PDB file of C-alpha atoms in Angstrom:
ATOM      1  CA  MET W   1      87.743  89.188  99.736  1.00 44.00           C
ATOM      2  CA  GLN W   2      84.010  89.892  99.791  1.00 53.00           C
ATOM      3  CA  GLY W   3      84.140  91.077 103.402  1.00 53.00           C
ATOM      4  CA  ASN W   4      86.969  93.488 102.598  1.00 54.00           C
ATOM      5  CA  ASN W   5      85.092  94.920  99.625  1.00 53.00           C
ATOM      6  CA  MET W   6      81.932  95.451 101.677  1.00 52.00           C
ATOM      7  CA  GLN W   7      83.798  97.095 104.569  1.00 55.00           C
ATOM      8  CA  GLY W   8      85.646  99.499 102.277  1.00 52.00           C
ATOM      9  CA  LYS W   9      82.425 100.443 100.497  1.00 57.00           C
ATOM     10  CA  GLU W  10      80.370 100.714 103.683  1.00 59.00           C
ATOM     11  CA  ILE W  11      82.567 103.464 105.169  1.00 60.00           C
ATOM     12  CA  PRO W  12      82.522 105.846 102.133  1.00 62.00           C
ATOM     13  CA  ALA W  13      78.864 105.077 101.389  1.00 60.00           C
ATOM     14  CA  ALA W  14      77.755 106.049 104.908  1.00 61.00           C
ATOM     15  CA  ALA W  15      79.945 109.187 104.823  1.00 61.00           C
ATOM     16  CA  GLY W  16      78.437 110.240 101.486  1.00 62.00           C
ATOM     17  CA  VAL W  17      74.896 109.820 102.783  1.00 64.00           C
ATOM     18  CA  GLN W  18      75.664 111.780 105.961  1.00 60.00           C
ATOM     19  CA  THR W  19      77.236 114.601 103.945  1.00 56.00           C
ATOM     20  CA  ALA W  20      74.209 114.816 101.648  1.00 54.00           C
ATOM     21  CA  VAL W  21      71.872 115.015 104.641  1.00 58.00           C
ATOM     22  CA  SER W  22      74.048 117.652 106.318  1.00 55.00           C
ATOM     23  CA  ASN W  23      74.108 119.737 103.146  1.00 52.00           C
TER      24      ASN W  23
END
């Protein structure tokens, strides 16, 4: 359960950071 939660959060978190940097 913990691994699933981390994986799901890792993908959106990295995308959000990349978008902020691109903007």
